[in-house]
Amino acid sequence: MAPHASFGQPSQLGHSQSLQRTSSTGSVAPTGRLDEAKLFNQEAFADVVVKYGLREKKCHKLILCSKSAYFNDLFGPGKNFAEANTGVIELHDDDEEAVEAMLRWLYTFDYEDRTSFAEVEGNATPDFHLAVCLVADKYLLTPLCDEALSQLCKVLEGLHHGQLVKVIEKVYYSETAYPVSVTACVDEVRNAFMYPLLQMEDFRGLLQTDGTTCLSVIDKLLADAAKAATRNNAAILRWHAQLAAANSKAAADVKAKSDEIENLKKGLNTVATTNHVLQGQLNEAKAKQQLSRKTFTICKGCRRRQLWPENACGRKCDNCKNIFGVSECTEIWSKG
């Protein structure tokens, strides 16, 4: 058997190797490149018959051999197998829909039949994609297997949990040996929905009868618990760090406020000291001013200075004397 092979885009023929195809009117129209997709389900230039189950399909060796190492080794150039001489190949023990999908993919690179609603609905089932994975793996079509596996994972993620249990049972416990990639996909989806599945009696029944799967589930639960503990510890450490940072900030804020209050106290003390000094200076200035003032007596009547103590104005003013009397006719004035 030839080694595993992967293939790129559909093969093309140059103008020197042009292929003729039948037009819709029955005439033959020349073309410069091989349109593989249009040759699917066309008997024109078919040179091999593929039989599978109760079906058969006329195909083209060029397309089958260029895409599949299995078919190339079976009836490719220089091969001596009976299929190379008879032009008939029989595929046994394969799902008919899956083989049909494989042949369609060899021509179109799309294994799902999108020509009718009913067929599209059927193609959406996990059993269909599982069968395609099997035939793709059997006939060495890795790209097809990868594509079917991707579609299978998408379908499994949207299944009701009861349907998912049936798929798990089919992949794990049927006599069919599924590729490792398929079981890995089912394991991944099972682990993603582990907790709701554990609530279902069908799934719990599977675990009771299969120690290997039960241990796998236990390992998954232990791993989840360890991850949860790690996350919780990390969360606690982050909380402690945040709390310490908050406490540190609060302490810094309190110290800043305390320093601000101390500065205000110092400022008030400075103001009080300054006021005390200024008040002393003011009092001293007042005292000096008081000392610098001169006092003298003024006659109330004629507003003149008293020069002699016996009367008001020194002129012996009888008018002032008569009006106020000697003791009342004067007042004390001061002048700085």
Coordinates of C-alpha atoms in Angstrom, one line a residue:
M1 CA 0.0 0.0 0.0
A2 CA 1.3 3.4 -0.9
P3 CA 2.1 5.9 1.9
H4 CA -0.5 8.4 3.1
A5 CA -0.9 11.2 0.6
S6 CA -2.5 14.6 0.8
F7 CA -3.8 16.4 -2.3
G8 CA -4.3 20.0 -3.3
Q9 CA -6.6 21.7 -5.7
P10 CA -8.3 19.7 -8.5
S11 CA -5.9 18.7 -11.3
Q12 CA -5.8 20.7 -14.5
L13 CA -4.9 19.7 -18.0
G14 CA -3.2 22.1 -20.4
H15 CA -4.4 22.9 -23.9
S16 CA -2.3 20.2 -25.4
Q17 CA -4.2 17.7 -23.2
S18 CA -7.6 19.2 -23.6
L19 CA -10.6 17.1 -22.5
Q20 CA -14.0 17.2 -24.3
R21 CA -17.2 17.2 -22.4
T22 CA -20.8 16.7 -23.5
S23 CA -22.9 19.9 -23.6
S24 CA -26.5 20.0 -22.5
T25 CA -27.6 19.6 -26.1
G26 CA -25.7 16.4 -26.5
S27 CA -22.9 17.9 -28.6
V28 CA -19.3 17.7 -27.6
A29 CA -17.8 21.1 -26.7
P30 CA -14.0 21.5 -26.4
T31 CA -12.5 23.0 -23.2
G32 CA -9.0 23.9 -22.2
R33 CA -9.2 22.7 -18.6
L34 CA -10.7 19.8 -16.7
D35 CA -13.8 20.7 -14.8
E36 CA -13.8 17.8 -12.4
A37 CA -17.0 18.9 -10.5
K38 CA -19.1 18.8 -13.6
L39 CA -17.9 15.2 -14.4
F40 CA -19.4 13.9 -11.2
N41 CA -22.4 11.7 -12.0
Q42 CA -21.6 12.0 -15.7
E43 CA -20.9 8.9 -17.8
A44 CA -19.0 10.7 -20.5
F45 CA -15.4 9.4 -20.6
A46 CA -16.0 7.2 -17.5
D47 CA -13.6 4.3 -17.5
V48 CA -14.1 2.6 -14.2
V49 CA -17.2 1.4 -12.3
V50 CA -17.2 1.6 -8.5
K51 CA -19.6 -0.8 -6.8
Y52 CA -20.6 -0.3 -3.2
G53 CA -23.5 -2.1 -1.5
L54 CA -26.4 -2.1 -3.8
R55 CA -25.2 0.9 -5.7
E56 CA -22.6 1.6 -8.5
K57 CA -21.2 4.7 -10.0
K58 CA -19.3 5.2 -13.2
C59 CA -16.2 7.2 -12.5
H60 CA -12.9 8.4 -14.0
K61 CA -9.6 6.8 -13.2
L62 CA -7.8 10.0 -13.7
I63 CA -9.7 11.7 -10.9
L64 CA -9.7 8.8 -8.5
C65 CA -6.0 8.0 -8.9
S66 CA -4.9 11.7 -8.7
K67 CA -6.7 12.2 -5.4
S68 CA -6.4 8.8 -3.6
A69 CA -3.2 6.8 -3.1
Y70 CA -5.5 3.8 -2.4
F71 CA -7.1 3.9 -5.9
N72 CA -3.8 4.8 -7.6
D73 CA -2.2 1.7 -6.1
L74 CA -5.3 -0.4 -7.1
F75 CA -5.7 0.4 -10.8
G76 CA -3.2 3.1 -11.6
P77 CA -0.7 2.9 -14.5
G78 CA 1.3 -0.3 -14.5
K79 CA -0.8 -2.0 -11.8
N80 CA -1.6 -5.7 -12.3
F81 CA -4.6 -6.0 -10.0
A82 CA -7.8 -7.3 -11.5
E83 CA -9.5 -4.0 -11.1
A84 CA -6.9 -2.4 -13.4
N85 CA -7.9 -4.8 -16.1
T86 CA -11.6 -5.2 -15.6
G87 CA -12.3 -1.5 -14.9
V88 CA -14.6 -2.6 -12.0
I89 CA -13.8 -2.0 -8.3
E90 CA -16.0 -3.4 -5.5
L91 CA -15.9 -1.7 -2.1
H92 CA -17.1 -3.9 0.7
D93 CA -18.3 -3.3 4.3
D94 CA -18.8 0.5 3.8
D95 CA -21.7 2.7 4.4
E96 CA -23.3 3.5 1.0
E97 CA -24.0 7.2 1.8
A98 CA -20.4 7.6 3.1
V99 CA -18.9 6.1 -0.1
E100 CA -21.2 8.3 -2.2
A101 CA -20.0 11.3 -0.2
M102 CA -16.4 10.3 -0.7
L103 CA -16.8 10.0 -4.4
R104 CA -18.5 13.4 -4.5
W105 CA -15.6 14.9 -2.6
L106 CA -13.1 13.4 -5.0
Y107 CA -14.7 15.4 -7.7
T108 CA -15.9 18.5 -5.9
F109 CA -14.0 18.8 -2.6
D110 CA -17.4 18.9 -0.9
Y111 CA -18.7 15.7 0.5
E112 CA -22.2 16.9 1.6
D113 CA -25.0 16.7 -0.9
R114 CA -26.7 20.1 -0.9
T115 CA -29.2 19.4 -3.7
S116 CA -32.2 18.8 -1.5
F117 CA -33.5 19.8 1.9
A118 CA -34.0 16.2 3.0
E119 CA -30.5 15.1 2.1
V120 CA -29.0 18.2 3.8
E121 CA -31.0 17.2 7.0
G122 CA -29.6 13.7 6.8
N123 CA -26.1 15.0 6.3
A124 CA -26.4 16.9 9.5
T125 CA -26.6 13.7 11.6
P126 CA -23.5 12.5 13.5
D127 CA -23.8 9.0 12.1
F128 CA -23.2 10.4 8.6
H129 CA -20.1 12.3 9.5
L130 CA -18.8 9.3 11.5
A131 CA -19.3 7.0 8.4
V132 CA -17.4 9.6 6.2
C133 CA -14.5 9.6 8.7
L134 CA -14.4 5.8 8.5
V135 CA -14.3 5.6 4.7
A136 CA -11.9 8.6 4.4
D137 CA -9.5 6.9 6.8
K138 CA -9.9 3.5 5.1
Y139 CA -9.1 4.9 1.6
L140 CA -6.3 7.2 2.7
L141 CA -8.0 10.5 2.2
T142 CA -6.7 12.5 5.1
P143 CA -8.1 15.9 4.0
L144 CA -11.6 14.4 3.7
C145 CA -11.2 12.8 7.1
D146 CA -10.2 16.1 8.7
E147 CA -13.1 17.9 7.0
A148 CA -15.6 15.3 8.2
L149 CA -14.1 15.3 11.7
S150 CA -14.5 19.1 11.8
Q151 CA -18.2 18.8 10.8
L152 CA -18.7 16.0 13.3
C153 CA -17.4 18.1 16.2
K154 CA -19.7 20.9 15.3
V155 CA -22.7 18.6 15.2
L156 CA -21.8 16.9 18.5
E157 CA -21.6 20.3 20.2
G158 CA -25.2 21.1 19.3
L159 CA -26.7 17.7 20.2
H160 CA -29.1 17.1 23.0
H161 CA -27.3 15.3 25.9
G162 CA -29.3 12.2 25.4
Q163 CA -28.2 11.9 21.7
L164 CA -24.7 12.7 22.7
V165 CA -24.7 9.7 25.1
K166 CA -25.8 7.5 22.1
V167 CA -22.9 8.7 20.0
I168 CA -20.4 8.1 22.9
E169 CA -21.7 4.6 23.3
K170 CA -21.4 4.0 19.5
V171 CA -17.9 5.2 19.3
Y172 CA -16.6 3.6 22.5
Y173 CA -18.4 0.3 22.4
S174 CA -19.2 -0.7 18.9
E175 CA -17.2 -3.3 17.0
T176 CA -16.1 -0.6 14.5
A177 CA -12.6 0.7 15.0
Y178 CA -12.9 4.4 14.6
P179 CA -9.8 6.5 13.9
V180 CA -8.0 8.0 17.0
S181 CA -8.9 11.5 15.8
V182 CA -12.6 10.6 16.0
T183 CA -12.4 9.2 19.6
A184 CA -10.3 12.3 20.6
C185 CA -13.1 14.5 19.2
V186 CA -15.8 12.6 21.1
D187 CA -13.6 12.7 24.3
E188 CA -13.3 16.5 23.9
V189 CA -17.0 17.0 23.5
R190 CA -17.8 14.6 26.4
N191 CA -15.4 16.5 28.7
A192 CA -17.0 19.8 27.7
F193 CA -20.4 18.5 28.7
M194 CA -19.3 16.3 31.5
Y195 CA -21.4 17.7 34.4
P196 CA -24.8 17.6 32.6
L197 CA -23.9 14.1 31.2
L198 CA -23.3 12.9 34.8
Q199 CA -26.9 13.7 35.6
M200 CA -28.2 11.3 33.0
E201 CA -28.9 7.7 33.9
D202 CA -27.7 6.4 30.5
F203 CA -24.3 7.9 30.8
R204 CA -24.0 6.8 34.4
G205 CA -24.9 3.3 33.3
L206 CA -22.0 3.4 30.7
L207 CA -19.6 4.3 33.5
Q208 CA -20.8 1.4 35.6
T209 CA -20.0 -1.1 32.9
D210 CA -16.7 0.4 31.6
G211 CA -14.0 0.9 34.1
T212 CA -11.6 2.5 31.6
T213 CA -14.1 5.2 30.7
C214 CA -15.0 5.6 34.4
L215 CA -11.4 6.2 35.3
S216 CA -11.1 8.7 32.4
V217 CA -14.0 10.6 33.8
I218 CA -12.6 10.5 37.3
D219 CA -9.3 11.9 35.9
K220 CA -11.2 14.7 34.2
L221 CA -13.0 15.6 37.3
L222 CA -9.8 15.6 39.4
A223 CA -8.1 17.8 36.7
D224 CA -11.1 20.2 36.9
A225 CA -10.9 20.2 40.7
A226 CA -7.2 21.0 40.5
K227 CA -7.7 23.8 38.0
A228 CA -10.5 25.2 40.1
A229 CA -8.3 25.1 43.2
T230 CA -5.5 26.8 41.3
R231 CA -7.9 29.5 40.1
N232 CA -9.3 29.9 43.6
N233 CA -5.8 30.2 45.1
A234 CA -4.9 32.7 42.5
A235 CA -8.0 34.6 43.2
I236 CA -7.3 34.6 46.9
L237 CA -3.7 35.8 46.3
R238 CA -5.0 38.6 44.0
W239 CA -7.5 39.5 46.7
H240 CA -4.8 39.6 49.4
A241 CA -2.6 41.7 47.1
Q242 CA -5.5 44.1 46.4
L243 CA -6.3 44.3 50.1
A244 CA -2.7 44.9 51.0
A245 CA -2.5 47.6 48.3
A246 CA -5.7 49.1 49.6
N247 CA -4.4 49.1 53.2
S248 CA -1.1 50.6 52.1
K249 CA -2.9 53.3 50.2
A250 CA -5.2 53.9 53.1
A251 CA -2.2 54.1 55.5
A252 CA -0.5 56.5 53.1
D253 CA -3.6 58.6 52.9
V254 CA -3.9 58.7 56.7
K255 CA -0.3 59.7 57.0
A256 CA -0.7 62.4 54.4
K257 CA -3.7 63.8 56.3
S258 CA -1.8 63.6 59.6
D259 CA 1.1 65.4 58.0
E260 CA -1.3 68.0 56.6
I261 CA -2.8 68.6 60.0
E262 CA 0.6 68.9 61.6
N263 CA 1.6 71.4 59.0
L264 CA -1.6 73.3 59.7
K265 CA -0.9 73.3 63.4
K266 CA 2.6 74.6 62.7
G267 CA 1.1 77.3 60.5
L268 CA -1.4 78.3 63.2
N269 CA 1.4 78.4 65.8
T270 CA 3.4 80.6 63.5
V271 CA 0.4 82.9 63.0
A272 CA -0.2 83.0 66.7
T273 CA 3.4 83.8 67.4
T274 CA 3.4 86.5 64.7
N275 CA 0.2 88.0 66.1
H276 CA 1.7 88.0 69.6
V277 CA 4.8 89.8 68.3
L278 CA 2.8 92.2 66.3
Q279 CA 0.5 92.9 69.3
G280 CA 3.6 93.6 71.5
Q281 CA 5.0 95.9 68.8
L282 CA 1.6 97.7 68.6
N283 CA 1.4 98.1 72.3
E284 CA 5.0 99.3 72.4
A285 CA 4.2 101.8 69.7
K286 CA 1.1 103.0 71.5
A287 CA 3.1 103.5 74.7
K288 CA 5.8 105.4 72.8
Q289 CA 3.1 107.5 71.2
Q290 CA 1.5 108.2 74.6
L291 CA 4.8 109.2 76.0
S292 CA 5.4 111.6 73.1
R293 CA 2.1 113.4 73.6
K294 CA 2.1 116.8 75.4
T295 CA -0.8 117.8 77.6
F296 CA -2.1 121.3 78.1
T297 CA -5.2 123.0 79.4
I298 CA -7.6 124.9 77.1
C299 CA -10.1 127.5 78.1
K300 CA -13.6 126.4 77.1
G301 CA -14.7 129.9 76.6
C302 CA -12.0 131.4 74.4
R303 CA -10.3 128.1 73.4
R304 CA -6.9 129.4 74.6
R305 CA -4.2 127.7 76.5
Q306 CA -4.1 128.2 80.2
L307 CA -1.0 129.9 81.2
W308 CA -1.7 130.4 84.8
P309 CA -3.4 128.1 87.1
E310 CA -5.6 130.7 88.8
N311 CA -7.8 131.2 85.8
A312 CA -8.5 129.7 82.4
C313 CA -6.8 131.8 79.8
G314 CA -4.1 133.6 81.6
R315 CA -5.7 136.9 80.7
K316 CA -7.8 136.7 83.8
C317 CA -10.8 136.4 81.6
D318 CA -13.8 137.3 83.7
N319 CA -16.1 136.0 81.0
C320 CA -14.8 132.5 81.2
K321 CA -14.6 132.7 84.9
N322 CA -18.1 133.9 85.3
I323 CA -19.6 131.3 82.9
F324 CA -17.8 128.1 84.0
G325 CA -16.1 129.0 87.3
V326 CA -12.5 128.7 87.9
S327 CA -12.5 124.9 88.3
E328 CA -14.8 124.2 85.3
C329 CA -13.7 126.6 82.6
T330 CA -10.8 124.5 81.4
E331 CA -10.3 121.0 79.7
I332 CA -7.2 119.0 79.2
W333 CA -5.9 118.6 75.6
S334 CA -3.0 116.6 74.4
K335 CA -0.9 117.0 71.3
G336 CA 1.6 114.6 69.9

